[in-house]
C-alpha cells in the first residue's frame, strides 16, 4: 500500500496493486521521486515522478496458499544443499577445484533456488521478505559452502593476515621496517588488524583462524544494507532492487570477501556511497543543516576506518565521489574534500615510510595501462581446469557488464533517474592507468564497478520501467487502456530468456569463485606440518620454500626469515632446477646459530606452481628428490601434504 500521495501525485490516477510495484516503506527522502537527471529542467523541479513499476507481469503463483508457495523452492534448494554438503568429498581436489568435487545435488539446489527467486521477485504483490529470504539462501550456498566443507580456512593471504594479528598482539604495538622489514606496511595500515585483535581478545580465542573461515559470509552480509539503500535511492520497485542485489552477489567472484582489510574497507566504501547518495543530494540539504552535520560525522567515521585499513580503497572512494560531483544534484564537495584531507593526512604521517620507498615505482606505473593489466610470470592459468575456470570468471564478468550496457541503452527512464549511479559505476575505470596493484588492478576495478553495473544489468532483465506521470499521459492520449488489474499473460520469451541468463550467471559463479580451490585449500596435514616447523625453529632461522602458498607462511615473521625461490629471477630458478640440492644448500648456508635453515615443500606450493605456470609437477618432484638424496639435508618431518628438511650444520654441530 502506498503512503498518502503528494499534491503532485494526486493529479495522476492511483495505480492498482498489479501495476504498482512500489515499495515505499522506509525509503527515506532520497527516493526515485527526488532523483535528478543531468538536465537543468529536471534539476530545477522540486520533485520527480517515482519509477514505480516494471510493466505487467503474470503472477508466479495464484490460488490458496499463494503467499506461502515461494517457501517451497527455497526449502527444497536448502535441503538439496545440505544433502550435497554431507556427500561431497574435498580430500582429492583436481584442477577444477570445488567444481568437480561438489555432489550433483548442489547444482540442482542452486538451479531450484534461482528459479524460485525469479518467479518470486517478478510478482509485485509478493512480500519483499521472500526476495530477501532467497538472497540470504544464495549467500549461504555461495559463501558458506567452503566453510562447511573444508576443515581449515582457505587462502594463504588469510593466514598471512592472521599472522599480522598475532604479531600485533605479541609486539603490543606498531613497528618499523627496521624491525619487521617489508611486513611493516601492515603496521602502517593497522585498522583492520587492530580491530580483529580486539575481537579475538573479546571472544577469548587463541587465533583468528577460529572464525576466519566464515568471514566470506559475514563480509557479504555487511554489504546487504548499503546495497539496498543505494538501489532504493533510485527506484521503489522491489523487483528491480532485489534482482540487482542478486546479480551483485553472483558477479562478485573476485574473492576479496575473505579475511582481509579489503573486505571491510569495501563494505565501508559502499556504505559511504549509500549515505552520500541518500543524504547529500540537494533535496536532503534543503531539509535541514543539523541533519546534514550528523551524516557528515557518520561518513567521517567510515572514511577514517577505510583510510587506516587499506591502501587502494580510499583512492577508489575519491574517484567515485568526484564522479558524483559531475551530477548537478550531487554537487556537494563536503564528502570528497573530507575524504581527500583524511587520506592525505594519513599518507603524510603514518604511511609515509612505505610511500617514500614505493613512490618511484608508483609514479613509473602511471599511464602504463598495458603493464597495469597484464598478469605476468607466475599468474598465468595453466592446465585445462585452470584455464576453464578462468574463462568462466571472464565470461561471467563480461556478461554482467554487457547486460549493464543493455540496461543503460534500453531503460531511458533509469538512464536519467539513476545517472549518479551510472557515474559511480564508470568512475573506477581510470584507475587502470594509475597502478598495476600487484597485477590485480583489473579485478579491483571490476569489484568497485559492481554496485552500479548490477543495477543496470538487472534493469536489462526486466521490462521497461515507467513513471506515474508517463502512465497518465499515455492514458490521456489514448495510447493504452486505463489502468486496471493486470491480465495474466502466457509466460514467453520475456520470462524464460532472462531466467536462463540469471541461471547461467548463478551457476557460473561456482567455477569463477571456487575453481582454484586446489590452490587455496590447505588440508589439516599441511597445517600440522607447517606448525611443526615453526614450533621448533629458533629465532634467526630461515625458511626456504618454492612459493608462499602454504598456511602460516608468515608465522613468526618478526623473528624468522623467509625465502621463496620462485619469486627470484628466472635465471636463478633455472639453476635450482638443474642442480637443486647444491644450489639450495648454497642459498641457505649463511644462517648463523642458533638459527637453522629449513626447506619446506608442501601440497599448496605444488598446486600453485603448477596451475600458475611456474614449475610443473615433474620439476618440483625432481627438486624434492634431489634434496632428499643429498647428505647436506636431513628429513625432519613428512606426511601426505609435504616434506620438511633442515640443512645440516657444518663442523658436526648438527642437533
XYZ file of C-alpha atoms in Angstrom:
655
model
C 0.000 0.000 0.000
C 1.299 3.435 -0.929
C 1.582 6.212 1.641
C -0.525 9.387 1.238
C 0.198 10.978 -2.098
C 1.871 14.318 -2.514
C -0.033 17.155 -4.208
C 1.833 16.417 -7.406
C 0.885 12.745 -7.336
C -2.832 13.410 -6.725
C -3.177 14.745 -10.234
C -2.483 11.282 -11.604
C -4.676 8.193 -11.398
C -3.871 5.907 -8.473
C -2.168 2.776 -9.842
C -3.572 -0.610 -8.962
C -1.505 -3.131 -6.997
C -0.991 -5.244 -10.085
C 0.690 -2.372 -11.849
C 2.454 -0.641 -8.983
C 5.461 -2.491 -7.700
C 6.468 0.288 -5.359
C 7.953 -0.448 -2.020
C 7.906 2.887 -0.304
C 8.213 1.814 3.295
C 11.356 3.224 4.831
C 12.658 4.521 1.532
C 13.651 7.830 3.103
C 13.771 11.224 1.470
C 16.136 10.119 -1.267
C 13.639 8.085 -3.270
C 13.317 7.988 -7.006
C 10.686 10.688 -6.781
C 13.512 13.065 -5.904
C 16.213 11.656 -8.168
C 17.591 14.153 -10.592
C 18.613 13.748 -14.171
C 21.526 15.674 -15.629
C 19.213 18.094 -17.394
C 18.748 21.556 -15.960
C 14.984 21.333 -16.310
C 14.807 18.306 -14.046
C 17.247 19.790 -11.604
C 15.052 22.823 -11.137
C 11.857 20.877 -10.462
C 11.030 20.291 -6.803
C 10.253 16.609 -7.247
C 10.201 13.924 -9.884
C 7.745 11.175 -10.633
C 8.798 7.924 -8.978
C 9.974 4.986 -11.014
C 7.409 2.551 -9.730
C 6.747 -0.481 -11.862
C 8.246 -2.779 -14.444
C 5.213 -3.394 -16.671
C 2.554 -6.068 -16.292
C 3.983 -9.381 -15.219
C 1.869 -12.501 -14.724
C 1.700 -13.696 -11.119
C 4.129 -16.504 -10.417
C 1.575 -18.448 -8.419
C -2.031 -17.944 -7.520
C -4.803 -19.588 -5.567
C -4.916 -20.722 -1.990
C -1.677 -20.520 -0.089
C -0.109 -18.252 -2.719
C 1.667 -16.261 -0.004
C 3.453 -19.370 1.246
C 4.293 -21.032 -2.065
C 7.626 -19.171 -2.522
C 8.887 -21.019 0.536
C 8.662 -24.390 -1.192
C 11.502 -23.889 -3.729
C 13.581 -22.164 -1.057
C 13.275 -25.088 1.356
C 13.891 -27.617 -1.423
C 17.028 -25.763 -2.514
C 18.421 -25.598 1.014
C 17.620 -29.273 1.581
C 19.499 -30.206 -1.601
C 22.405 -28.029 -0.489
C 22.542 -29.717 2.915
C 22.448 -33.153 1.249
C 25.270 -32.122 -1.086
C 27.387 -30.889 1.826
C 27.017 -34.267 3.512
C 28.032 -36.194 0.386
C 30.857 -34.017 -1.016
C 34.469 -35.174 -0.597
C 37.178 -32.490 -0.804
C 40.134 -34.725 0.047
C 41.223 -35.054 -3.587
C 40.670 -31.785 -5.449
C 41.700 -31.610 -9.095
C 42.437 -28.622 -11.328
C 38.722 -27.731 -11.420
C 38.746 -27.115 -7.691
C 35.435 -27.450 -5.924
C 33.523 -27.618 -9.225
C 34.218 -31.286 -9.900
C 34.081 -32.267 -6.224
C 30.574 -30.986 -5.488
C 27.756 -33.510 -5.325
C 25.209 -33.055 -8.166
C 22.577 -32.155 -5.569
C 24.352 -28.836 -5.063
C 23.866 -27.835 -8.685
C 20.232 -28.925 -8.572
C 19.675 -26.885 -5.415
C 21.262 -23.789 -6.961
C 19.038 -24.136 -10.035
C 15.906 -24.538 -7.891
C 16.895 -21.547 -5.759
C 17.470 -19.303 -8.785
C 14.227 -20.337 -10.474
C 12.231 -19.838 -7.290
C 13.767 -16.416 -6.788
C 12.972 -15.326 -10.331
C 9.295 -16.219 -10.163
C 9.021 -14.782 -6.652
C 10.696 -11.444 -7.312
C 8.724 -10.812 -10.515
C 5.429 -10.705 -8.643
C 4.988 -7.191 -7.241
C 2.304 -8.429 -4.828
C 4.711 -10.821 -3.155
C 6.115 -9.525 0.187
C 9.706 -8.314 -0.097
C 10.644 -10.665 2.736
C 10.523 -13.591 0.311
C 13.060 -11.944 -2.004
C 15.273 -11.237 0.999
C 14.989 -14.870 2.103
C 16.091 -16.082 -1.342
C 19.084 -13.724 -1.346
C 20.110 -14.998 2.083
C 19.748 -18.540 0.758
C 22.028 -17.595 -2.128
C 24.646 -16.255 0.284
C 24.536 -19.466 2.285
C 25.036 -21.597 -0.831
C 27.699 -19.277 -2.256
C 29.703 -18.206 0.776
C 29.085 -20.828 3.445
C 29.763 -23.898 1.301
C 33.535 -23.709 1.649
C 33.362 -23.066 5.393
C 31.206 -26.176 5.808
C 33.240 -28.446 3.534
C 36.826 -27.516 4.375
C 38.201 -28.268 7.853
C 40.736 -25.408 7.620
C 40.437 -21.798 6.383
C 41.148 -21.053 2.723
C 43.619 -18.615 1.142
C 47.279 -18.112 2.027
C 46.585 -14.380 2.328
C 44.019 -15.013 5.080
C 46.645 -16.973 7.008
C 49.070 -14.105 6.430
C 46.619 -11.646 7.956
C 46.198 -13.965 10.932
C 49.976 -13.780 11.424
C 49.848 -9.965 11.379
C 47.218 -10.015 14.142
C 49.379 -12.424 16.120
C 52.338 -10.084 15.727
C 50.264 -7.101 16.861
C 49.197 -8.983 19.982
C 52.745 -10.228 20.613
C 54.608 -6.977 19.995
C 51.980 -4.869 21.748
C 52.324 -2.052 19.212
C 53.354 -0.970 15.718
C 56.897 -1.474 14.429
C 59.080 -0.023 11.673
C 60.704 -1.543 8.594
C 63.990 -1.820 10.516
C 62.253 -4.238 12.891
C 59.964 -6.316 10.630
C 61.106 -5.497 7.080
C 58.532 -5.387 4.290
C 55.791 -6.504 6.670
C 55.896 -3.051 8.278
C 53.421 -1.965 5.611
C 50.720 -3.702 7.626
C 51.697 -1.712 10.697
C 51.230 1.455 8.659
C 47.623 0.491 7.801
C 46.678 -1.275 11.061
C 42.947 -0.534 11.299
C 41.635 -3.958 10.319
C 44.260 -5.861 12.283
C 43.779 -3.822 15.450
C 40.020 -4.375 15.274
C 40.489 -8.118 14.755
C 42.973 -8.314 17.630
C 40.353 -6.691 19.857
C 37.704 -9.105 18.568
C 39.997 -12.064 19.195
C 40.518 -10.990 22.792
C 36.815 -10.306 23.240
C 35.888 -13.792 22.022
C 38.662 -15.371 24.064
C 40.057 -17.411 21.151
C 43.709 -18.234 20.580
C 43.716 -17.404 16.878
C 41.630 -15.658 14.244
C 41.699 -18.983 12.379
C 38.841 -19.992 14.694
C 36.400 -17.759 12.804
C 38.033 -16.558 9.583
C 36.642 -19.464 7.536
C 33.207 -17.828 7.927
C 34.432 -14.370 7.000
C 33.239 -14.506 3.343
C 29.656 -14.969 4.554
C 29.992 -12.258 7.201
C 31.572 -9.714 4.841
C 28.899 -10.401 2.198
C 26.150 -9.783 4.748
C 27.799 -6.461 5.630
C 27.160 -5.308 2.063
C 23.445 -6.075 2.010
C 22.107 -2.992 3.828
C 24.173 -0.367 1.924
C 23.281 -2.015 -1.383
C 19.581 -1.864 -0.554
C 19.902 1.784 0.463
C 21.663 2.673 -2.782
C 19.158 0.922 -5.012
C 16.153 2.287 -3.125
C 17.505 5.763 -3.782
C 16.729 5.357 -7.475
C 13.695 3.078 -7.605
C 10.835 1.954 -5.404
C 10.277 -1.249 -7.346
C 11.192 -4.308 -5.302
C 11.693 -6.415 -8.413
C 14.478 -4.226 -9.708
C 16.065 -3.763 -6.281
C 16.289 -7.439 -5.348
C 17.310 -8.599 -8.840
C 20.161 -6.071 -8.692
C 21.219 -7.390 -5.275
C 21.163 -10.961 -6.607
C 23.289 -10.047 -9.628
C 25.748 -8.157 -7.437
C 26.437 -11.226 -5.307
C 26.569 -13.526 -8.337
C 29.052 -11.292 -10.153
C 31.216 -10.703 -7.069
C 33.505 -13.678 -7.679
C 36.732 -11.656 -7.363
C 37.476 -13.226 -3.983
C 38.045 -10.102 -1.894
C 35.452 -11.193 0.659
C 37.937 -13.379 2.552
C 39.533 -12.427 5.880
C 41.209 -9.209 4.749
C 41.264 -5.419 5.163
C 39.789 -5.098 1.664
C 36.591 -6.906 2.650
C 35.774 -4.434 5.435
C 37.061 -1.383 3.565
C 34.888 -2.276 0.572
C 31.773 -2.609 2.740
C 32.547 0.790 4.261
C 33.124 2.217 0.770
C 29.660 1.088 -0.339
C 28.279 2.424 2.935
C 29.762 5.891 2.319
C 28.252 5.917 -1.182
C 24.867 4.935 0.259
C 24.926 7.823 2.749
C 26.094 10.345 0.164
C 23.514 9.270 -2.411
C 20.648 9.396 0.081
C 21.619 12.277 2.368
C 23.793 14.657 0.356
C 21.514 15.390 -2.583
C 20.115 18.876 -2.977
C 16.704 17.966 -1.581
C 18.289 16.449 1.534
C 20.420 19.543 2.102
C 17.331 21.756 1.898
C 15.637 19.704 4.616
C 17.990 20.979 7.295
C 21.621 21.598 8.124
C 21.554 19.899 11.556
C 20.778 16.524 9.962
C 23.453 17.154 7.362
C 26.015 17.674 10.117
C 25.077 14.337 11.673
C 25.501 12.491 8.396
C 28.814 14.271 7.807
C 30.076 12.869 11.107
C 28.851 9.404 10.075
C 30.789 9.419 6.802
C 33.889 10.855 8.522
C 33.942 7.867 10.871
C 33.615 5.441 7.940
C 36.233 7.277 5.871
C 38.740 7.205 8.738
C 38.173 3.460 9.132
C 38.794 2.977 5.399
C 41.918 5.145 5.279
C 43.664 3.456 8.221
C 42.845 -0.038 6.955
C 43.554 -0.224 3.221
C 45.745 1.441 0.623
C 43.599 1.278 -2.529
C 40.029 1.783 -1.304
C 40.428 5.486 -0.349
C 41.602 6.231 -3.882
C 38.588 4.413 -5.334
C 36.298 6.336 -2.990
C 37.796 9.652 -4.076
C 37.234 8.984 -7.777
C 33.649 7.822 -7.112
C 32.830 10.939 -5.085
C 34.447 13.138 -7.728
C 32.290 11.456 -10.364
C 29.165 12.232 -8.320
C 30.098 15.903 -8.432
C 29.510 15.738 -12.201
C 25.847 15.255 -11.394
C 24.081 18.547 -10.693
C 22.105 17.011 -7.879
C 25.204 15.770 -6.002
C 27.492 18.740 -6.491
C 28.372 18.767 -2.809
C 32.105 18.981 -2.175
C 31.988 18.129 1.528
C 32.297 14.317 1.120
C 35.079 14.379 -1.451
C 37.099 17.103 0.282
C 36.729 15.288 3.606
C 37.990 12.051 2.042
C 40.963 13.720 0.345
C 42.025 15.567 3.501
C 41.858 12.462 5.717
C 43.608 10.330 3.067
C 46.458 12.825 2.604
C 46.849 13.314 6.341
C 47.384 9.577 6.826
C 49.689 9.237 3.813
C 51.902 12.090 5.020
C 52.197 10.752 8.561
C 51.726 7.082 9.476
C 52.034 5.716 5.917
C 54.911 7.957 4.838
C 57.723 5.365 5.305
C 56.079 2.902 2.930
C 55.038 5.537 0.392
C 58.518 7.084 0.343
C 60.017 3.754 -0.715
C 57.224 2.791 -3.121
C 56.605 6.179 -4.736
C 59.181 5.871 -7.591
C 57.621 2.622 -8.836
C 54.119 4.041 -8.402
C 54.989 7.109 -10.479
C 56.529 4.978 -13.240
C 53.365 2.863 -13.499
C 51.039 5.832 -14.042
C 49.710 5.801 -17.592
C 51.154 2.381 -18.453
C 47.775 0.710 -18.978
C 49.200 -2.353 -20.737
C 51.586 -3.198 -17.914
C 48.981 -2.422 -15.288
C 46.533 -5.060 -16.551
C 48.895 -7.859 -17.564
C 49.306 -10.831 -15.263
C 52.952 -11.739 -15.844
C 55.027 -14.752 -14.843
C 53.563 -16.864 -12.082
C 49.999 -15.635 -12.569
C 49.062 -17.305 -15.849
C 46.459 -20.101 -15.622
C 48.000 -23.354 -16.824
C 46.186 -26.608 -17.449
C 42.682 -27.408 -18.645
C 40.978 -26.855 -15.306
C 42.690 -23.556 -14.511
C 42.008 -22.188 -17.983
C 38.363 -23.300 -17.965
C 37.614 -21.739 -14.585
C 39.457 -18.571 -15.581
C 37.289 -18.249 -18.686
C 34.158 -18.886 -16.627
C 35.096 -15.884 -14.478
C 35.787 -13.702 -17.511
C 32.548 -14.671 -19.222
C 30.571 -14.028 -16.038
C 32.026 -10.548 -15.634
C 31.709 -9.772 -19.332
C 28.082 -10.902 -19.360
C 27.127 -8.714 -16.397
C 28.861 -5.690 -17.915
C 27.175 -6.373 -21.253
C 23.796 -6.638 -19.533
C 24.526 -3.362 -17.765
C 25.197 -1.679 -21.106
C 21.931 -3.085 -22.451
C 20.101 -1.809 -19.393
C 21.539 1.674 -19.837
C 20.513 1.794 -23.501
C 17.109 0.171 -23.029
C 15.842 1.839 -19.861
C 15.676 5.503 -20.803
C 13.927 6.480 -17.568
C 16.578 4.814 -15.398
C 19.349 6.254 -17.516
C 18.255 9.691 -16.343
C 16.913 8.929 -12.880
C 19.932 6.778 -11.913
C 22.525 8.926 -13.672
C 24.587 9.313 -10.434
C 24.766 5.531 -10.055
C 25.964 5.239 -13.643
C 28.728 7.727 -12.838
C 29.744 5.697 -9.791
C 29.921 2.548 -11.926
C 32.187 4.192 -14.506
C 34.400 6.111 -12.052
C 36.884 3.267 -11.253
C 37.866 2.789 -14.917
C 40.652 5.446 -14.903
C 42.394 3.503 -12.142
C 43.651 1.157 -14.873
C 46.137 3.893 -15.715
C 47.169 4.567 -12.118
C 48.831 1.335 -10.992
C 49.003 -2.408 -11.563
C 48.421 -3.033 -7.822
C 50.351 -6.279 -7.992
C 48.656 -7.374 -11.251
C 45.259 -7.148 -9.503
C 44.016 -3.746 -10.666
C 41.746 -5.234 -13.314
C 39.968 -7.286 -10.646
C 39.690 -4.390 -8.207
C 38.229 -2.094 -10.871
C 35.593 -4.726 -11.619
C 34.816 -5.050 -7.902
C 34.234 -1.320 -7.448
C 32.116 -1.084 -10.611
C 29.744 -3.809 -9.443
C 27.174 -1.852 -7.374
C 26.222 0.285 -10.359
C 26.743 -2.377 -13.005
C 24.490 -4.865 -11.190
C 21.661 -2.319 -11.009
C 21.612 -1.672 -14.755
C 22.167 -5.359 -15.528
C 19.036 -6.128 -13.513
C 17.161 -3.463 -15.449
C 18.104 -5.263 -18.668
C 16.442 -8.480 -17.447
C 13.143 -6.809 -16.550
C 10.526 -4.968 -18.644
C 10.835 -1.257 -19.237
C 10.131 0.995 -16.303
C 7.598 3.820 -16.332
C 6.680 6.739 -14.112
C 3.196 7.578 -12.893
C 3.167 10.754 -14.975
C 4.094 8.774 -18.091
C 1.210 6.377 -17.437
C -1.234 9.248 -17.039
C -0.038 10.939 -20.222
C -0.358 7.711 -22.191
C -3.882 7.164 -20.905
C -4.955 10.679 -21.863
C -3.512 10.258 -25.323
C -5.431 7.011 -25.766
C -2.277 5.006 -26.405
C -3.136 2.402 -23.824
C -6.038 1.166 -21.785
C -6.914 2.718 -18.475
C -5.145 1.135 -15.568
C -6.792 -1.880 -14.088
C -5.957 -5.294 -12.825
C -3.201 -6.830 -14.888
C -4.293 -9.579 -17.214
C -2.361 -12.772 -16.780
C -0.353 -13.478 -19.907
C 1.316 -16.626 -21.019
C 4.910 -16.759 -19.989
C 7.018 -16.171 -23.054
C 10.444 -15.012 -24.094
C 10.360 -12.165 -21.592
C 10.184 -14.727 -18.805
C 12.400 -17.586 -19.891
C 15.303 -15.763 -21.577
C 16.044 -13.566 -18.522
C 15.662 -16.639 -16.301
C 18.192 -18.510 -18.442
C 20.617 -15.576 -18.175
C 20.153 -15.355 -14.407
C 20.548 -19.117 -14.009
C 23.646 -19.230 -16.199
C 25.310 -16.433 -14.238
C 24.442 -18.003 -10.892
C 25.870 -21.380 -11.904
C 28.964 -19.753 -13.436
C 29.747 -18.158 -10.078
C 30.855 -21.513 -8.669
C 33.791 -22.153 -11.059
C 34.683 -18.456 -11.050
C 34.796 -18.314 -7.246
C 35.826 -21.849 -6.259
C 37.598 -23.141 -9.360
C 41.050 -22.597 -7.812
C 40.384 -24.300 -4.511
C 43.148 -26.804 -5.224
C 45.471 -23.827 -4.679
C 43.541 -22.146 -1.889
C 42.737 -25.157 0.315
C 45.303 -26.461 2.799
C 44.418 -29.829 4.375
C 44.953 -30.352 8.111
C 48.107 -32.371 7.406
C 49.697 -29.364 5.683
C 48.741 -27.077 8.562
C 50.237 -29.552 11.037
C 53.487 -29.837 9.052
C 53.983 -26.060 8.881
C 53.180 -25.594 12.558
C 55.698 -28.306 13.426
C 58.297 -26.232 11.587
C 57.605 -23.008 13.467
C 57.281 -24.768 16.794
C 60.937 -25.841 16.563
C 62.547 -23.049 14.508
C 64.786 -20.858 16.733
C 64.878 -17.095 16.322
C 67.042 -16.092 13.383
C 66.127 -19.167 11.339
C 65.493 -19.189 7.595
C 62.610 -20.973 5.855
C 63.087 -21.704 2.148
C 60.085 -22.744 0.046
C 59.027 -22.711 -3.589
C 56.409 -20.013 -3.031
C 54.351 -18.554 -0.203
C 51.199 -20.584 -0.888
C 51.008 -22.575 2.339
C 49.307 -21.951 5.700
C 51.112 -19.843 8.289
C 53.681 -18.842 5.672
C 54.297 -15.647 7.651
C 54.199 -17.137 11.125
C 56.839 -15.552 13.374
C 57.874 -13.233 10.537
C 59.339 -10.858 13.120
C 61.895 -13.472 14.203
C 62.185 -15.910 11.244
C 63.295 -15.013 7.696
C 61.672 -16.399 4.548
C 62.937 -17.009 1.023
C 60.590 -18.124 -1.779
C 62.829 -19.072 -4.671
C 60.121 -18.851 -7.356
C 59.957 -15.105 -6.622
C 63.613 -14.849 -7.630
C 64.967 -14.114 -11.105
C 64.140 -16.794 -13.669
C 67.837 -17.475 -14.270
C 68.304 -18.464 -10.620
C 65.172 -20.618 -10.690
C 66.651 -22.439 -13.695
C 69.859 -23.086 -11.718
C 67.816 -24.587 -8.889
C 66.015 -26.859 -11.362
C 69.328 -28.006 -12.896
C 71.112 -28.633 -9.587
C 68.530 -28.430 -6.782
C 70.325 -29.641 -3.651
C 73.644 -27.899 -4.320
C 72.073 -24.557 -5.266
C 69.636 -24.545 -2.346
C 72.389 -25.507 0.102
C 74.449 -22.506 -1.030
C 71.414 -20.224 -0.701
C 70.758 -21.463 2.830
C 74.341 -21.550 4.091
C 74.519 -18.038 5.554
C 72.304 -18.646 8.578
C 74.077 -18.031 11.873
C 73.427 -20.050 15.028
C 71.329 -20.694 16.914
C 69.169 -20.190 13.832
C 68.576 -23.090 11.425
C 67.880 -23.254 7.687
C 64.774 -25.253 6.687
C 63.484 -26.353 3.306
C 59.706 -26.795 3.096
C 57.777 -28.217 0.149
C 54.025 -28.696 0.503
C 50.918 -29.603 -1.455
C 49.804 -25.967 -1.649
C 53.108 -24.883 -3.188
C 52.933 -27.660 -5.774
C 49.375 -26.711 -6.782
C 50.140 -23.000 -7.038
C 53.314 -23.500 -9.057
C 51.732 -25.978 -11.447
C 48.416 -24.158 -12.033
C 50.004 -20.707 -12.413
C 52.637 -21.623 -14.956
C 55.772 -21.595 -12.792
C 57.305 -25.072 -12.406
C 55.436 -28.224 -13.305
C 54.950 -31.267 -11.103
C 57.896 -33.173 -12.598
C 60.316 -30.296 -11.939
C 59.160 -29.844 -8.348
C 59.359 -33.587 -7.703
C 62.912 -33.557 -9.057
C 63.826 -30.788 -6.581
C 62.343 -32.773 -3.690
C 64.129 -35.998 -4.659
C 67.435 -34.172 -5.016
C 67.143 -32.636 -1.553
C 66.077 -35.987 -0.067
C 69.118 -37.734 -1.542
C 71.624 -35.030 -0.552
C 73.826 -35.654 2.527
C 73.606 -31.920 3.273
C 69.931 -32.170 4.291
C 68.137 -34.133 6.973
C 64.431 -35.018 6.862
C 62.677 -33.510 9.890
C 59.021 -34.322 9.141
C 56.909 -35.782 6.367
C 53.261 -36.539 5.756
C 50.812 -36.776 2.873
C 50.850 -32.982 2.433
C 54.589 -32.331 2.163
C 58.173 -32.584 3.397
C 60.317 -30.603 5.825
C 64.127 -30.733 5.700
C 66.819 -28.942 7.660
C 70.251 -28.009 6.338
C 72.875 -29.849 8.374
C 75.195 -27.557 10.251
C 78.874 -27.762 9.422
C 81.505 -28.883 11.919
C 79.444 -31.702 13.422
C 77.126 -29.340 15.264
C 74.025 -30.957 13.858
C 71.388 -31.474 16.548
